[in-house]
Amino acid sequence: QSVLTQPPSVSGAPGQRVTISCTGSSSNIGAGYDVHWYQQLPGTAPKLLMYGNSNRPSGVPDRFSGSKSGTSASLAITGLQAEDEADYYCQSYDSSLSGGVFGGGTKLTVL
Amino acid sequence: EVQLVESGGGLVQPGGSLRLSCAASGFTVSGNYMSWVRQAPGKGLELVSVIYSGATTYFADSVKGRFTISRDISKNTLSLQMNSLRGEDTAVYFCARGSGYPGPKGYYYYMDVWGKGTTVTVSS
């Protein structure tokens, strides 16, 4: 069981908007630690998608956005495209564990 | 070009040892937060170990006392020595560089460069 909880799967049609939640607790997100997001395409290594809750690395389309509130964070994808079909992971720091933690991952299916 | 290339994976019997290496190019491992992240078959990501720029280390509870992390500055490589391997250590092991920034609670790190991974299979 992951310290950060994500829905196992989400889906949407091309062009639609989907959101992926990442729920933590008072020892990680709720304590003020930032959330980062990674995209893992099938059979490849993870790739940084968002850092510091809402900052996109260069090259990441502005269709991707992130936010954080309280003990949760969210990744939103607008204008869904077939190439967005992948697994998405949130990551933060947990003070109880004294280390970084990942969410369990969310599989995005583009219908 | 900034790049990480892992090597050293393979098939090992339970109780055995294996040493993974991660060769860095385009930056120096000595001045950076470096980590090992693993992914068991069909499962999510797990942070296994970290070595900070100041040599402080972190290990997940699942590997504490069995794994060690180190850097070879002359070869610009990161290593993970894995002893007393178990079936649950079977996974793809990724090497990743961390970038950090100051925040209210200290320095926050995210992994901005990843290798392609090397596969470790623990089985008799």
mmCIF file of N, CA, C and O in Angstrom, chain A residues 31-34 36 38 40 44-48 51-52 89 91 93 97-100 102-104, chain B residues 33 37 39 43-47 52 58 61 94 101 104-105 108-112 114-117:
data_model
loop_
_atom_site.group_PDB
_atom_site.id
_atom_site.type_symbol
_atom_site.label_atom_id
_atom_site.label_comp_id
_atom_site.label_asym_id
_atom_site.label_seq_id
_atom_site.Cartn_x
_atom_site.Cartn_y
_atom_site.Cartn_z
ATOM 1 N N ALA A 31 1.961 18.328 5.148
ATOM 2 C CA ALA A 31 3.000 18.988 5.937
ATOM 3 C C ALA A 31 3.666 20.124 5.164
ATOM 4 O O ALA A 31 4.511 20.830 5.711
ATOM 5 N N GLY A 32 3.301 20.248 3.901
ATOM 6 C CA GLY A 32 3.857 21.335 3.104
ATOM 7 C C GLY A 32 4.887 20.911 2.073
ATOM 8 O O GLY A 32 5.447 21.760 1.382
ATOM 9 N N TYR A 33 5.130 19.624 1.967
ATOM 10 C CA TYR A 33 6.087 19.154 0.953
ATOM 11 C C TYR A 33 5.441 19.188 -0.424
ATOM 12 O O TYR A 33 4.264 18.859 -0.584
ATOM 13 N N ASP A 34 6.234 19.592 -1.395
ATOM 14 C CA ASP A 34 5.719 19.720 -2.752
ATOM 15 C C ASP A 34 5.495 18.361 -3.396
ATOM 16 O O ASP A 34 6.036 17.326 -2.954
ATOM 17 N N HIS A 36 5.509 16.188 -7.104
ATOM 18 C CA HIS A 36 6.060 16.118 -8.458
ATOM 19 C C HIS A 36 5.355 14.981 -9.190
ATOM 20 O O HIS A 36 4.893 14.014 -8.561
ATOM 21 N N TYR A 38 5.295 12.256 -12.682
ATOM 22 C CA TYR A 38 6.066 11.575 -13.717
ATOM 23 C C TYR A 38 5.111 10.840 -14.649
ATOM 24 O O TYR A 38 4.073 10.329 -14.222
ATOM 25 N N GLN A 40 5.015 7.678 -17.389
ATOM 26 C CA GLN A 40 5.742 6.506 -17.855
ATOM 27 C C GLN A 40 4.984 5.873 -19.004
ATOM 28 O O GLN A 40 3.946 5.254 -18.805
ATOM 29 N N THR A 44 8.900 2.063 -21.070
ATOM 30 C CA THR A 44 9.974 3.056 -20.999
ATOM 31 C C THR A 44 10.212 3.500 -19.566
ATOM 32 O O THR A 44 9.451 3.161 -18.658
ATOM 33 N N ALA A 45 11.252 4.289 -19.372
ATOM 34 C CA ALA A 45 11.548 4.835 -18.054
ATOM 35 C C ALA A 45 10.603 5.998 -17.750
ATOM 36 O O ALA A 45 10.077 6.637 -18.669
ATOM 37 N N PRO A 46 10.384 6.285 -16.482
ATOM 38 C CA PRO A 46 9.574 7.464 -16.133
ATOM 39 C C PRO A 46 10.226 8.738 -16.654
ATOM 40 O O PRO A 46 11.453 8.807 -16.831
ATOM 41 N N LYS A 47 9.384 9.732 -16.873
ATOM 42 C CA LYS A 47 9.854 11.035 -17.344
ATOM 43 C C LYS A 47 9.215 12.107 -16.462
ATOM 44 O O LYS A 47 8.020 12.023 -16.149
ATOM 45 N N LEU A 48 10.014 13.085 -16.052
ATOM 46 C CA LEU A 48 9.488 14.174 -15.237
ATOM 47 C C LEU A 48 8.460 14.972 -16.020
ATOM 48 O O LEU A 48 8.733 15.457 -17.126
ATOM 49 N N TYR A 51 7.032 19.551 -11.651
ATOM 50 C CA TYR A 51 7.758 19.611 -10.397
ATOM 51 C C TYR A 51 7.277 20.804 -9.575
ATOM 52 O O TYR A 51 6.718 21.767 -10.124
ATOM 53 N N GLY A 52 7.463 20.717 -8.282
ATOM 54 C CA GLY A 52 7.024 21.819 -7.433
ATOM 55 C C GLY A 52 5.549 22.115 -7.566
ATOM 56 O O GLY A 52 5.149 23.277 -7.636
ATOM 57 N N TYR A 89 2.582 8.960 -12.120
ATOM 58 C CA TYR A 89 2.936 8.789 -10.713
ATOM 59 C C TYR A 89 3.165 10.145 -10.049
ATOM 60 O O TYR A 89 3.831 11.011 -10.623
ATOM 61 N N GLN A 91 4.794 12.075 -6.604
ATOM 62 C CA GLN A 91 5.901 11.839 -5.682
ATOM 63 C C GLN A 91 6.030 13.024 -4.734
ATOM 64 O O GLN A 91 5.843 14.174 -5.147
ATOM 65 N N TYR A 93 7.676 13.999 -0.394
ATOM 66 C CA TYR A 93 8.583 13.604 0.686
ATOM 67 C C TYR A 93 7.742 13.330 1.922
ATOM 68 O O TYR A 93 6.746 14.034 2.181
ATOM 69 N N LEU A 97 8.872 8.874 7.239
ATOM 70 C CA LEU A 97 9.762 7.894 6.623
ATOM 71 C C LEU A 97 11.143 8.491 6.354
ATOM 72 O O LEU A 97 12.086 7.773 6.033
ATOM 73 N N SER A 98 11.221 9.822 6.422
ATOM 74 C CA SER A 98 12.475 10.539 6.122
ATOM 75 C C SER A 98 12.985 10.225 4.734
ATOM 76 O O SER A 98 14.200 10.100 4.510
ATOM 77 N N GLY A 99 12.061 10.118 3.786
ATOM 78 C CA GLY A 99 12.478 9.841 2.416
ATOM 79 C C GLY A 99 11.374 10.151 1.436
ATOM 80 O O GLY A 99 10.242 10.431 1.812
ATOM 81 N N GLY A 100 11.742 10.103 0.156
ATOM 82 C CA GLY A 100 10.769 10.341 -0.885
ATOM 83 C C GLY A 100 9.791 9.184 -1.019
ATOM 84 O O GLY A 100 10.139 8.034 -0.737
ATOM 85 N N PHE A 102 6.382 7.604 -3.519
ATOM 86 C CA PHE A 102 5.608 7.662 -4.747
ATOM 87 C C PHE A 102 4.173 7.228 -4.481
ATOM 88 O O PHE A 102 3.898 6.457 -3.558
ATOM 89 N N GLY A 103 3.275 7.714 -5.332
ATOM 90 C CA GLY A 103 1.935 7.179 -5.353
ATOM 91 C C GLY A 103 1.952 5.845 -6.077
ATOM 92 O O GLY A 103 2.951 5.476 -6.705
ATOM 93 N N GLY A 104 0.849 5.121 -5.994
ATOM 94 C CA GLY A 104 0.782 3.801 -6.601
ATOM 95 C C GLY A 104 0.679 3.809 -8.118
ATOM 96 O O GLY A 104 0.824 2.767 -8.756
ATOM 97 N N TYR B 33 22.239 14.975 -6.068
ATOM 98 C CA TYR B 33 21.379 13.972 -5.435
ATOM 99 C C TYR B 33 21.215 12.870 -6.467
ATOM 100 O O TYR B 33 20.780 13.141 -7.597
ATOM 101 N N VAL B 37 15.623 3.853 -8.112
ATOM 102 C CA VAL B 37 14.180 3.623 -8.025
ATOM 103 C C VAL B 37 13.906 2.290 -8.703
ATOM 104 O O VAL B 37 14.445 2.023 -9.775
ATOM 105 N N GLN B 39 11.060 -0.903 -9.943
ATOM 106 C CA GLN B 39 9.684 -1.182 -10.348
ATOM 107 C C GLN B 39 9.535 -2.682 -10.534
ATOM 108 O O GLN B 39 10.069 -3.251 -11.498
ATOM 109 N N LYS B 43 4.070 -3.495 -11.253
ATOM 110 C CA LYS B 43 3.825 -2.669 -10.065
ATOM 111 C C LYS B 43 4.295 -1.228 -10.285
ATOM 112 O O LYS B 43 4.769 -0.873 -11.357
ATOM 113 N N GLY B 44 4.151 -0.423 -9.244
ATOM 114 C CA GLY B 44 4.523 0.975 -9.305
ATOM 115 C C GLY B 44 5.977 1.220 -8.938
ATOM 116 O O GLY B 44 6.764 0.290 -8.768
ATOM 117 N N LEU B 45 6.313 2.492 -8.831
ATOM 118 C CA LEU B 45 7.679 2.897 -8.535
ATOM 119 C C LEU B 45 7.933 2.887 -7.033
ATOM 120 O O LEU B 45 7.061 3.256 -6.242
ATOM 121 N N GLU B 46 9.147 2.493 -6.658
ATOM 122 C CA GLU B 46 9.556 2.506 -5.256
ATOM 123 C C GLU B 46 10.940 3.117 -5.138
ATOM 124 O O GLU B 46 11.884 2.649 -5.791
ATOM 125 N N LEU B 47 11.080 4.150 -4.334
ATOM 126 C CA LEU B 47 12.389 4.738 -4.081
ATOM 127 C C LEU B 47 13.177 3.800 -3.180
ATOM 128 O O LEU B 47 12.761 3.508 -2.065
ATOM 129 N N TYR B 52 22.867 11.897 -1.192
ATOM 130 C CA TYR B 52 22.825 13.331 -1.386
ATOM 131 C C TYR B 52 24.220 13.848 -1.740
ATOM 132 O O TYR B 52 25.216 13.141 -1.580
ATOM 133 N N TYR B 58 20.053 7.483 2.145
ATOM 134 C CA TYR B 58 18.724 7.041 2.570
ATOM 135 C C TYR B 58 18.488 5.668 1.965
ATOM 136 O O TYR B 58 18.889 5.400 0.820
ATOM 137 N N ASP B 61 13.016 1.026 3.989
ATOM 138 C CA ASP B 61 13.034 0.000 5.041
ATOM 139 C C ASP B 61 13.195 -1.399 4.457
ATOM 140 O O ASP B 61 13.820 -2.272 5.064
ATOM 141 N N PHE B 94 16.007 1.585 -11.836
ATOM 142 C CA PHE B 94 16.323 2.819 -12.551
ATOM 143 C C PHE B 94 17.259 3.669 -11.701
ATOM 144 O O PHE B 94 17.075 3.805 -10.489
ATOM 145 N N TYR B 101 15.447 22.311 -4.872
ATOM 146 C CA TYR B 101 15.217 23.738 -4.685
ATOM 147 C C TYR B 101 14.803 23.945 -3.232
ATOM 148 O O TYR B 101 14.262 23.041 -2.589
ATOM 149 N N PRO B 104 9.918 25.647 2.239
ATOM 150 C CA PRO B 104 9.673 25.954 3.650
ATOM 151 C C PRO B 104 10.179 24.876 4.605
ATOM 152 O O PRO B 104 10.515 25.160 5.754
ATOM 153 N N LYS B 105 10.213 23.621 4.126
ATOM 154 C CA LYS B 105 10.595 22.517 4.997
ATOM 155 C C LYS B 105 12.026 22.052 4.754
ATOM 156 O O LYS B 105 12.432 21.038 5.303
ATOM 157 N N TYR B 108 13.764 20.496 -1.452
ATOM 158 C CA TYR B 108 12.847 19.555 -2.082
ATOM 159 C C TYR B 108 13.494 19.009 -3.346
ATOM 160 O O TYR B 108 14.067 19.774 -4.136
ATOM 161 N N TYR B 109 13.374 17.708 -3.569
ATOM 162 C CA TYR B 109 14.015 17.078 -4.714
ATOM 163 C C TYR B 109 13.011 16.382 -5.621
ATOM 164 O O TYR B 109 12.050 15.779 -5.161
ATOM 165 N N TYR B 110 13.259 16.473 -6.907
ATOM 166 C CA TYR B 110 12.518 15.716 -7.896
ATOM 167 C C TYR B 110 13.534 15.085 -8.849
ATOM 168 O O TYR B 110 14.643 15.575 -8.993
ATOM 169 N N MET B 111 13.148 13.983 -9.491
ATOM 170 C CA MET B 111 14.067 13.264 -10.391
ATOM 171 C C MET B 111 13.896 13.765 -11.819
ATOM 172 O O MET B 111 12.844 13.527 -12.434
ATOM 173 N N ASP B 112 14.909 14.446 -12.324
ATOM 174 C CA ASP B 112 14.769 15.068 -13.637
ATOM 175 C C ASP B 112 15.480 14.321 -14.761
ATOM 176 O O ASP B 112 15.237 14.607 -15.931
ATOM 177 N N TRP B 114 16.536 10.270 -15.924
ATOM 178 C CA TRP B 114 16.384 8.850 -15.615
ATOM 179 C C TRP B 114 17.160 8.014 -16.625
ATOM 180 O O TRP B 114 17.241 8.364 -17.800
ATOM 181 N N GLY B 115 17.693 6.904 -16.156
ATOM 182 C CA GLY B 115 18.252 5.930 -17.067
ATOM 183 C C GLY B 115 17.147 5.031 -17.588
ATOM 184 O O GLY B 115 15.989 5.138 -17.168
ATOM 185 N N LYS B 116 17.504 4.133 -18.504
ATOM 186 C CA LYS B 116 16.517 3.230 -19.087
ATOM 187 C C LYS B 116 16.211 2.024 -18.185
ATOM 188 O O LYS B 116 15.223 1.341 -18.397
ATOM 189 N N GLY B 117 17.074 1.782 -17.216
ATOM 190 C CA GLY B 117 16.831 0.707 -16.269
ATOM 191 C C GLY B 117 17.601 -0.558 -16.577
ATOM 192 O O GLY B 117 18.010 -0.808 -17.722
#
